Tab-separated table of C-alpha atoms and ligand atoms in Angstrom:
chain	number	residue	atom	x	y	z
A	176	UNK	CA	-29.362	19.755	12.587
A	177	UNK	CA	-26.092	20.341	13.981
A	178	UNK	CA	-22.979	17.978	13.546
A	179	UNK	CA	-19.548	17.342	14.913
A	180	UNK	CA	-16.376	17.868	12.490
A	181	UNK	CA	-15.348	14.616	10.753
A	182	UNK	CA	-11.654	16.660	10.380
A	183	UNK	CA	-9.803	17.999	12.633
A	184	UNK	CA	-10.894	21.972	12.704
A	185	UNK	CA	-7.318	23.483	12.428
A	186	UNK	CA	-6.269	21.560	9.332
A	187	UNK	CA	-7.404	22.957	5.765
A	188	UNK	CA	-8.078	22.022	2.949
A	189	UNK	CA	-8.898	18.478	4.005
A	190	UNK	CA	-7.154	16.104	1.612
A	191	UNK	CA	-9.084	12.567	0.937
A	192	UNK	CA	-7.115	11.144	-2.179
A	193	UNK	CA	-6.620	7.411	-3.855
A	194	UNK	CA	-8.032	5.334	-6.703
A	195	UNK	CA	-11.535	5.839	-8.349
A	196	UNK	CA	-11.581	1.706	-7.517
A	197	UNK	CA	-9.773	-0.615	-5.729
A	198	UNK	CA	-8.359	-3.320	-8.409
A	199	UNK	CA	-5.561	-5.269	-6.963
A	200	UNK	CA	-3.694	-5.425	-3.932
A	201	UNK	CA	-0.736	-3.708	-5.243
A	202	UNK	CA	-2.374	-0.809	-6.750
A	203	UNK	CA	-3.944	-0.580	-3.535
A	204	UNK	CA	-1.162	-0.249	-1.998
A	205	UNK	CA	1.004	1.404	-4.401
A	206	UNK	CA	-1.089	4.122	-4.471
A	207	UNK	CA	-1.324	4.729	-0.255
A	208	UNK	CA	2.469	4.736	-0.582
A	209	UNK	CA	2.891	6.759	-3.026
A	210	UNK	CA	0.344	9.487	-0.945
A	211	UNK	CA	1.886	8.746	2.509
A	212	UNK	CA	3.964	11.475	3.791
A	213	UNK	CA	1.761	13.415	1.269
A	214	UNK	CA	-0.485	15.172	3.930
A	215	UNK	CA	-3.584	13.405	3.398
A	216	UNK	CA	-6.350	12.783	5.642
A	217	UNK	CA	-7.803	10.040	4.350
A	218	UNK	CA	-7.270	7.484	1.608
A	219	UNK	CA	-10.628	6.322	-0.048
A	220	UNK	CA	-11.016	3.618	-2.427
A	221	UNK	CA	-14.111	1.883	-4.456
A	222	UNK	CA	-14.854	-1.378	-3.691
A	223	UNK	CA	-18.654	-1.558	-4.952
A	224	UNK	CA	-18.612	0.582	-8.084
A	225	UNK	CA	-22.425	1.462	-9.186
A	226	UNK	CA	-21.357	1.763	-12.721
A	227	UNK	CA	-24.136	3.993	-14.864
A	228	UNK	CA	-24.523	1.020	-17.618
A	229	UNK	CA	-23.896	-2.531	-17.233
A	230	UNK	CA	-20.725	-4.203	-18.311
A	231	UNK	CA	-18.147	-1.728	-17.111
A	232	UNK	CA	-16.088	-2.852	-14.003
A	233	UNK	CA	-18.324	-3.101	-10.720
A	234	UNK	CA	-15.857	-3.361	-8.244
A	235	UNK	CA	-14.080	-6.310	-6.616
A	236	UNK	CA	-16.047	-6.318	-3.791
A	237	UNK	CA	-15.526	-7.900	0.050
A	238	UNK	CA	-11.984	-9.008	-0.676
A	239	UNK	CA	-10.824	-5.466	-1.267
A	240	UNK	CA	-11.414	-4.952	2.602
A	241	UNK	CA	-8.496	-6.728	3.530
A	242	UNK	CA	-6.403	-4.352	1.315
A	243	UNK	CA	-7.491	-1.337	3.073
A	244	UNK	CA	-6.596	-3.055	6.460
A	245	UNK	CA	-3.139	-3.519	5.349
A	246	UNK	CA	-2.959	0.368	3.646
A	247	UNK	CA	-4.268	1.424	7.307
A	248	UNK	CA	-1.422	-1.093	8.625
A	249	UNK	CA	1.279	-0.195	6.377
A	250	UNK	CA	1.090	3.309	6.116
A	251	UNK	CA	-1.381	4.623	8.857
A	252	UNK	CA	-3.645	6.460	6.706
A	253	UNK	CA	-7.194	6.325	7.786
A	254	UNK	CA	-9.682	4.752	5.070
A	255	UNK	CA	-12.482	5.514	3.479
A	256	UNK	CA	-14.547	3.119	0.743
A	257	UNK	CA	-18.740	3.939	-0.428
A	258	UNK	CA	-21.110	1.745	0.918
A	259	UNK	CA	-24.271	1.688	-1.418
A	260	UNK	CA	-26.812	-0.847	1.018
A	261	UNK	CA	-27.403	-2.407	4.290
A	262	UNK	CA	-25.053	-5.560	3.549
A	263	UNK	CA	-21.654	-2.887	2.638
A	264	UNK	CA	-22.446	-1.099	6.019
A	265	UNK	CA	-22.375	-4.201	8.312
A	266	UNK	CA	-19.119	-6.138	6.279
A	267	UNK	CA	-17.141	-2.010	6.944
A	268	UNK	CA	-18.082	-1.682	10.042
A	269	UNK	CA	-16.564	-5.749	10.367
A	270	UNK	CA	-13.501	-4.564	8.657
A	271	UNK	CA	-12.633	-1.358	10.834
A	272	UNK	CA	-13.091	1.107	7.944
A	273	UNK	CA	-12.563	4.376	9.291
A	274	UNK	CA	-14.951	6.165	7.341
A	275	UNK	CA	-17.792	5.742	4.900
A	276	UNK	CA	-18.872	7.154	2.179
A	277	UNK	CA	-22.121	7.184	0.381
A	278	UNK	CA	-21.992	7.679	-3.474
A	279	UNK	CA	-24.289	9.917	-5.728
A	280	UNK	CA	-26.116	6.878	-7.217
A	281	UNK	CA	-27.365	6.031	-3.713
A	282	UNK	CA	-28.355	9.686	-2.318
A	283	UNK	CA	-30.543	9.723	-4.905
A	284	UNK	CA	-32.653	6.741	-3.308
A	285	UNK	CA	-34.615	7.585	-0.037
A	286	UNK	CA	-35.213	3.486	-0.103
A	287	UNK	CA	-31.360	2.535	0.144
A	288	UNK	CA	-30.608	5.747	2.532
A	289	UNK	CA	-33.152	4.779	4.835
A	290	UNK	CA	-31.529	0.840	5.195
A	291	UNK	CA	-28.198	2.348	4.725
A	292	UNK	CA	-29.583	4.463	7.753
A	293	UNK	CA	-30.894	1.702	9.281
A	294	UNK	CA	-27.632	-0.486	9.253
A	295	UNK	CA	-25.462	2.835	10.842
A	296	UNK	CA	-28.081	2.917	13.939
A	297	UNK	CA	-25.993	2.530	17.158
A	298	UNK	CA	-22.621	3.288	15.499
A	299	UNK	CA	-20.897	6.604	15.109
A	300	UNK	CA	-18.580	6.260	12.341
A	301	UNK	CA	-18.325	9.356	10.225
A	302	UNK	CA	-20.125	9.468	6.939
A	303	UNK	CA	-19.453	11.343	3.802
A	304	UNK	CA	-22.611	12.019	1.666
A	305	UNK	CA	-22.424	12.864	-1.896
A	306	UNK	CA	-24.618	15.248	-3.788
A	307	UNK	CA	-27.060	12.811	-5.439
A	308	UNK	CA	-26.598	12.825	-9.231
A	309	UNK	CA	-29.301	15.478	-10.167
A	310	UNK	CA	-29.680	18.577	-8.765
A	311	UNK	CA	-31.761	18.115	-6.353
A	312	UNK	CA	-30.860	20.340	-2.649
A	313	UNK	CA	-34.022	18.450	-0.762
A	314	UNK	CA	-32.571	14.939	-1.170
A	315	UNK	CA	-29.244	16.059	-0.846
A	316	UNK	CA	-30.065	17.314	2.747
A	317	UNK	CA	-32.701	14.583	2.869
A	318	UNK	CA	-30.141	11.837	2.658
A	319	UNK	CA	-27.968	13.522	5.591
A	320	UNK	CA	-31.164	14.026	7.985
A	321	UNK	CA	-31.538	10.360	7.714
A	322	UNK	CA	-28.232	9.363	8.831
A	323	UNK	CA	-29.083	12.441	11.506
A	324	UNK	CA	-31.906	10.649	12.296
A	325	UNK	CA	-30.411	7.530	13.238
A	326	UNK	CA	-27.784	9.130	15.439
A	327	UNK	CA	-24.915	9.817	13.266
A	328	UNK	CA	-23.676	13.456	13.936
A	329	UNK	CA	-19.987	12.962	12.370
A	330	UNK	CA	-21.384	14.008	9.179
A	331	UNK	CA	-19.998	15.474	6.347
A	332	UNK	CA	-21.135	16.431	2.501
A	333	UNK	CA	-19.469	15.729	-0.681
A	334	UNK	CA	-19.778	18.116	-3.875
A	335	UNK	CA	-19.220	16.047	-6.919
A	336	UNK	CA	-21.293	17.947	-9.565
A	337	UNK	CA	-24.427	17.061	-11.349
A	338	UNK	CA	-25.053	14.687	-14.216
A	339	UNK	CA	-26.042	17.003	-17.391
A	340	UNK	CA	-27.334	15.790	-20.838
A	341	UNK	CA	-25.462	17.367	-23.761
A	342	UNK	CA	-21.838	19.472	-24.032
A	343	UNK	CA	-20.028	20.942	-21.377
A	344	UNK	CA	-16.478	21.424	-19.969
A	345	UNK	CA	-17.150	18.992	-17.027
A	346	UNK	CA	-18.293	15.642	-16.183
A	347	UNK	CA	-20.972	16.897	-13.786
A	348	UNK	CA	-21.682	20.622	-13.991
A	349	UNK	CA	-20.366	22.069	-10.903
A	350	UNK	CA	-23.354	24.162	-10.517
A	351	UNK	CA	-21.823	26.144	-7.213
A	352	UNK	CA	-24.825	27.689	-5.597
A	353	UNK	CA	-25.934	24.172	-4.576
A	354	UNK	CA	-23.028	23.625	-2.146
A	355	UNK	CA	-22.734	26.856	-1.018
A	356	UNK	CA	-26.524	27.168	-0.288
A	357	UNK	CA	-26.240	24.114	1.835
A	358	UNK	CA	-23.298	25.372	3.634
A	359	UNK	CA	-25.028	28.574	4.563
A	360	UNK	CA	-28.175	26.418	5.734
A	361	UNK	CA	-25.608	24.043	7.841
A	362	UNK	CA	-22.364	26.219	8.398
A	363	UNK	CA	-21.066	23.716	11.149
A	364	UNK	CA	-21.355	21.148	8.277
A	365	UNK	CA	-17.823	20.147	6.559
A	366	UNK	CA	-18.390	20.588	2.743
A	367	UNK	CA	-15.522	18.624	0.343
A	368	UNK	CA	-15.282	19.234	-3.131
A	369	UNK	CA	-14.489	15.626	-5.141
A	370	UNK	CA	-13.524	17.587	-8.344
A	371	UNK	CA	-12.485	14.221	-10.345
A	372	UNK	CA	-15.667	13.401	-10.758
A	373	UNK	CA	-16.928	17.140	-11.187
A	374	UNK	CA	-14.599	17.604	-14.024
A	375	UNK	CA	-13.441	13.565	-15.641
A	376	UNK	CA	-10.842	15.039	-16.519
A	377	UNK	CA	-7.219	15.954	-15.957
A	378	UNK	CA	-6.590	19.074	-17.412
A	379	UNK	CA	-9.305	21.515	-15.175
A	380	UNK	CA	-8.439	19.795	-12.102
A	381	UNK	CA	-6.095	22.154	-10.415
A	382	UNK	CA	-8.659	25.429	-11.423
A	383	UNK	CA	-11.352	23.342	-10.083
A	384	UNK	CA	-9.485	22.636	-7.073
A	385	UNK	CA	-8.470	26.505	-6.715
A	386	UNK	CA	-12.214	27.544	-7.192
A	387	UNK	CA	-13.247	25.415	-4.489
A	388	UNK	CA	-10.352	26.401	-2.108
A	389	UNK	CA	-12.007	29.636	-2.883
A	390	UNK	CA	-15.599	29.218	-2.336
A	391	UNK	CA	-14.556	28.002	0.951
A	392	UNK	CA	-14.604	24.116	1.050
A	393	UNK	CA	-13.273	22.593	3.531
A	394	UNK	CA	-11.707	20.036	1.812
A	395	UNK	CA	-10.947	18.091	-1.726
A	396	UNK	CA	-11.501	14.956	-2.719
A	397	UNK	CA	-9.043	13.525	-5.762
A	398	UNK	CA	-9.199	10.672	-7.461
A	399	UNK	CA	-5.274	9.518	-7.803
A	400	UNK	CA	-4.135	5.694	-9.705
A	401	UNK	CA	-0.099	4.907	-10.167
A	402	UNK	CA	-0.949	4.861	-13.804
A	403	UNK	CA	-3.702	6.329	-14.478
A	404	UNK	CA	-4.109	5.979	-18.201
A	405	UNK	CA	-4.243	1.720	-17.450
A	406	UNK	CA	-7.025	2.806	-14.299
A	407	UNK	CA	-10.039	0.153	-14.494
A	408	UNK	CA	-12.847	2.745	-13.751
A	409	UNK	CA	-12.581	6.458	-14.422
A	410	UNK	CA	-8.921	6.767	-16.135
A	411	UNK	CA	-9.874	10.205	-17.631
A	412	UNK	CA	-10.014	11.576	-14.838
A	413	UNK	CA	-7.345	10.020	-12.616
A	414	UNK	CA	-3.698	11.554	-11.389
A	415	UNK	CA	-0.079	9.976	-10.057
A	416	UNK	CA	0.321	10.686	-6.027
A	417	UNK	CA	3.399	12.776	-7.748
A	418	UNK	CA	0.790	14.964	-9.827
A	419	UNK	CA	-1.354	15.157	-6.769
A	420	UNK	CA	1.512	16.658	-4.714
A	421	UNK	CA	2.162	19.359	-7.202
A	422	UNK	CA	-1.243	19.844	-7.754
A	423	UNK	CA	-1.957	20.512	-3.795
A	424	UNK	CA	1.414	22.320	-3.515
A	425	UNK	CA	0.131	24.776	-6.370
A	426	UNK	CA	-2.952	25.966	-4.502
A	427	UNK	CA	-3.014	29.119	-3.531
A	428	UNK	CA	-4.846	29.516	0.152
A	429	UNK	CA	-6.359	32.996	-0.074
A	430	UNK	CA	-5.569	34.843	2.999
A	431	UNK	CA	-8.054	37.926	3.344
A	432	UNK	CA	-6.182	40.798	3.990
A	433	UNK	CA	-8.689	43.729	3.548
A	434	UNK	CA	-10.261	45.706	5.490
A	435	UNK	CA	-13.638	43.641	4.662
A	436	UNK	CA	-12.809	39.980	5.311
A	437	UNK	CA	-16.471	38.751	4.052
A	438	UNK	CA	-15.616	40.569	0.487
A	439	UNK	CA	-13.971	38.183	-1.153
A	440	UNK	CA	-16.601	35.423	-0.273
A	441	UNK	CA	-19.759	38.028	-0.725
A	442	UNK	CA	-18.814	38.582	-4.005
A	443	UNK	CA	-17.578	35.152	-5.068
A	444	UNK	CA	-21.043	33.971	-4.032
A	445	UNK	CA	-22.724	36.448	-6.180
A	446	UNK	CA	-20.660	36.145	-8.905
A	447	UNK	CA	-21.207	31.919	-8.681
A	448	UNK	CA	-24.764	32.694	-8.842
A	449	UNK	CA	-24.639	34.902	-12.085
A	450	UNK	CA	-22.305	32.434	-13.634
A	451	UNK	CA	-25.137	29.425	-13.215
A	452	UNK	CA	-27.691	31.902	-14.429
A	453	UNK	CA	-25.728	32.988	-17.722
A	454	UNK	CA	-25.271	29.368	-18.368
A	455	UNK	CA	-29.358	29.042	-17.994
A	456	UNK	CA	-30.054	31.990	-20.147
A	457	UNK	CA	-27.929	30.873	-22.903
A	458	UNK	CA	-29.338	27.251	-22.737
A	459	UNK	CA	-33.042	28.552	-22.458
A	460	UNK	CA	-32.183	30.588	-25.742
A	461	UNK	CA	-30.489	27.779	-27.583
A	462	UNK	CA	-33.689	25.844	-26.752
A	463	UNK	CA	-36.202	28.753	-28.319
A	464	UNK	CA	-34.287	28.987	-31.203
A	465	UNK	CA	-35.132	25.543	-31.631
A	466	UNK	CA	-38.923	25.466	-31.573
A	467	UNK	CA	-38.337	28.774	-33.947
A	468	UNK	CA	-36.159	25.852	-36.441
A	469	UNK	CA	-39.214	24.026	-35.870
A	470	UNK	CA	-41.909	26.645	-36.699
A	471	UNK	CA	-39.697	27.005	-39.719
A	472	UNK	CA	-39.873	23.988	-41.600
A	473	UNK	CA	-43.632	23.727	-40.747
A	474	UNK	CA	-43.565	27.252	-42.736
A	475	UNK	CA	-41.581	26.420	-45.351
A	476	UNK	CA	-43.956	22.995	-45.599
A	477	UNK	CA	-46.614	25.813	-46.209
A	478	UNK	CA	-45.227	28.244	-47.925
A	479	UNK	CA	-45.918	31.010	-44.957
A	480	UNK	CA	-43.800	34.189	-44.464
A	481	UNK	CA	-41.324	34.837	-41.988
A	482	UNK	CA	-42.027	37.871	-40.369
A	483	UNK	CA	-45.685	37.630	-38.571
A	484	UNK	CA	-45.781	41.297	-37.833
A	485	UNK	CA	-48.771	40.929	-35.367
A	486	UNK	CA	-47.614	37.914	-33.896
A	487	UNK	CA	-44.175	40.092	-32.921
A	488	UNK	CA	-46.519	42.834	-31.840
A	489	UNK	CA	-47.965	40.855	-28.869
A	490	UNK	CA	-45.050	39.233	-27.936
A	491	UNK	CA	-42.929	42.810	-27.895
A	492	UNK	CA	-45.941	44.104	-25.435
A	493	UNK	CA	-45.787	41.021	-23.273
A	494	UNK	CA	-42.424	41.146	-22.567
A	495	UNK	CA	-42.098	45.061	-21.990
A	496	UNK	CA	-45.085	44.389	-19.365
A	497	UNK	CA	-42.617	42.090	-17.878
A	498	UNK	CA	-39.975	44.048	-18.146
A	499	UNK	CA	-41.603	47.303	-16.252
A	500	UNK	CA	-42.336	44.887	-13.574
A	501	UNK	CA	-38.962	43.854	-13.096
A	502	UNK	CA	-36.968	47.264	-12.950
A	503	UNK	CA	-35.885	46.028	-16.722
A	504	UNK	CA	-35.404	49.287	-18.746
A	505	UNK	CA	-37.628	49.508	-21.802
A	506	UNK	CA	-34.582	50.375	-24.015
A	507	UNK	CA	-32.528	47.130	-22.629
A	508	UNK	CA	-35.690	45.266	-23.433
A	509	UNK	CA	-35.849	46.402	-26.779
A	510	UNK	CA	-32.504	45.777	-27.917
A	511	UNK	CA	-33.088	42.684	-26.049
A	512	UNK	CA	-35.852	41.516	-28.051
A	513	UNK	CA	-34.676	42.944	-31.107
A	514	UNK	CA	-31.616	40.721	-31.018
A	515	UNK	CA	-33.575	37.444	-29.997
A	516	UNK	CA	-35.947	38.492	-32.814
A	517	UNK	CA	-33.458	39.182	-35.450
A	518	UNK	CA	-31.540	35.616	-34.811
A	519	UNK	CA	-34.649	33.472	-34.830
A	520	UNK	CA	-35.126	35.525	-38.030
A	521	UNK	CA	-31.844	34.430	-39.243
A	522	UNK	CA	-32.170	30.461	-38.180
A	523	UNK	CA	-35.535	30.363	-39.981
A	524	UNK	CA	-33.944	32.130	-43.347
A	525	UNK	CA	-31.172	29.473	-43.298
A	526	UNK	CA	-34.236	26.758	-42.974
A	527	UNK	CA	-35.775	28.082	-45.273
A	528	UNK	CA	-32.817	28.143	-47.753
A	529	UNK	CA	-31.929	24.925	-46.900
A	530	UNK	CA	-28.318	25.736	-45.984
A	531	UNK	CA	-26.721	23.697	-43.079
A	532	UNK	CA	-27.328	25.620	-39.291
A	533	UNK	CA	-24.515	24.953	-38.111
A	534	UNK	CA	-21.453	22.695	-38.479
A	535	UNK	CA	-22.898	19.218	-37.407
A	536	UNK	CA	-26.543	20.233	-36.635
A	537	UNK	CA	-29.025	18.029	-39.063
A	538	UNK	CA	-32.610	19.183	-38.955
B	646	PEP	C1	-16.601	7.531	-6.824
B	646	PEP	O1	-16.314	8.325	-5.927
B	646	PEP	O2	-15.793	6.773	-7.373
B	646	PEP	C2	-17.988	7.530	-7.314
B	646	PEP	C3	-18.582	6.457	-7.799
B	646	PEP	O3	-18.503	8.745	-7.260
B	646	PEP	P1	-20.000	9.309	-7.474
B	646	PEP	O4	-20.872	8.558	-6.528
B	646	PEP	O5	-19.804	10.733	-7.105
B	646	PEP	O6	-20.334	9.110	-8.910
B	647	MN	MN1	-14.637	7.394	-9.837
């Protein structure tokens, strides 16, 4: 596939900004003003939410058309709003909205691209596609080469993170190597990074922002309300157009001046990829000590000992095989194994002796 820039080429970082939702006319319009002048590209707004659960604000729907024809009247920013179905396509394209945008909910569904799709055959307004909400790099692309398939080349793709199930620092774990790996398989495709809904939440958004600058995006997508705090959908996560303008003024656009120019975005790359892989290994060995809680109370239940000297045997010989096949030193595997062995030892002791795990952690 090969597509044609949605932005223009020279300008960087591409800037699409405004509320998580349209609500009323006046925030609608409160917030384009307070972004004109503001160098951004476009000015998106939600008009059908697809809300997670049931009950939380879905949008106001059709009539929230005619305030984006007035923001593209009053203040002559282009517009961009998500269109989740066949139906959203045909009343945008009615309306004269610039540019549309396909949310994570929706990528996810081959059924809805496909009459999404459908509805966009014959017209060549630029499209924005969203990572769909799990990890998942063959629907991601699958979603755009249906789109490519009905014509559209004004294509571009939208990093907003992936949904995860327990702690972390973000909303959706950024999980870099995704976008990056799809920008090395397209590299004439423009690649945003919507970090409000990466991180939900104030605080990270400038880093975020800065990483992305620095992996390369092309662009960022910001979720910005007049008052946040009061914001109908997504308030967490939401900035004023004033915060917005420091925020952009703050990033720093890395100029390469060595003698290597690919360096900086060689190593970044790498480095991205160890990051995802030390947050793998660290989840993979929260998970085994676990089943080794587990195998605990079942030996407490029975009255077994902890140390199974010739179970330990066959797994230390097992994973040295491994290791020599890997170019894994037997002495890092040792120490390796020694230290997984001697905390599962530890978690099974504290079992045992009924003391709590951890702060918060029931059996
Ligand atoms: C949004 O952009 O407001 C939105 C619903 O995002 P996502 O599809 O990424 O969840
Ligand atoms: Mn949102």
């Amino acid at each position: 596939m090969h597509f044609q820039p949605v932005f223009h080429k020279q300008k960087r970082p591409v800037l699409i900004a405004g509320p998580c939702s349209a609500e009323t006319e006046e925030q609608v319009l409160a917030t384009a003003r307070g972004l004109a002048g503001r160098d951004v590209d476009l000015f998106r707004a939600g008009i059908w939410k697809p809300r997670t659960r049931p009950g939380a604000f879905e949008g106001v729907g059709s009539p929230g058309l005619k305030w984006l024809q007035r923001v593209q009247a009053e203040t002559g920013l282009k517009v961009t709003t998500e269109v989740a179905n066949g139906l959203h396509v045909q009343e945008c394209l009615k309306s004269g909205v610039d540019v549309f945008w396909i949310g994570a909910r929706t990528t996810v569904n081959p059924f809805s691209m496909q009459e999404i799709a459908d509805a966009l055959e014959g017209s060549d307004v630029p499209v924005l596609v969203k990572n769909p909400v799990n990890p998942d790099y063959k629907l991601w692309v699958g979603a755009i080469e249906r789109l490519y398939k009905a014509g559209l080349r004004r294509i571009a793709a939208v990093h907003r993170g992936f949904s995860t199930y327990g702690d972390s620092k973000y909303r959706n774990v950024p999980r870099w190597q995704m976008p990056i790996d799809l920008a090395q398989e397209f590299p004439d495709l423009e690649l945003i990074c919507d970090v409000s809904h990466i991180c939900g939440r104030r605080d990270i958004l400038a880093e975020t922002a800065q990483k992305a600058l620095d992996l390369n995006f092309d662009g960022l997508m910001v979720e910005v309300h007049p008052a946040p705090d009061t914001a109908w959908s997504d308030a967490a996560q939401q900035i004023t157009p004033e915060r917005f303008g420091d925020m952009i003024a703050s990033l720093i656009r890395r100029t390469v001046t060595t003698d290597d120019p690919d360096f900086l975005e060689y190593i970044d790359r790498y480095r991205c990829r160890i990051d995802d892989l030390d947050e793998e290994i660290i989840h993979l060995i929260a998970q085994r000590m676990q089943l080794v809680r587990e195998i605990g109370y079942v030996k407490k239940d029975k009255n077994v000992a902890i140390l199974q000297p010739e179970r330990w045997r066959a797994l230390a010989e097992a994973c040295h095989r491994r290791a020599d096949k890997n170019e894994l030193s037997r002495e890092f595997t040792t120490l390796f194994l020694e230290a997984i062995h001697q905390e599962g030892i530890n978690q099974q002791e504290r079992v045992m002796s009924q003391a709590p795990l951890v702060t918060g952690d029931k059996p």
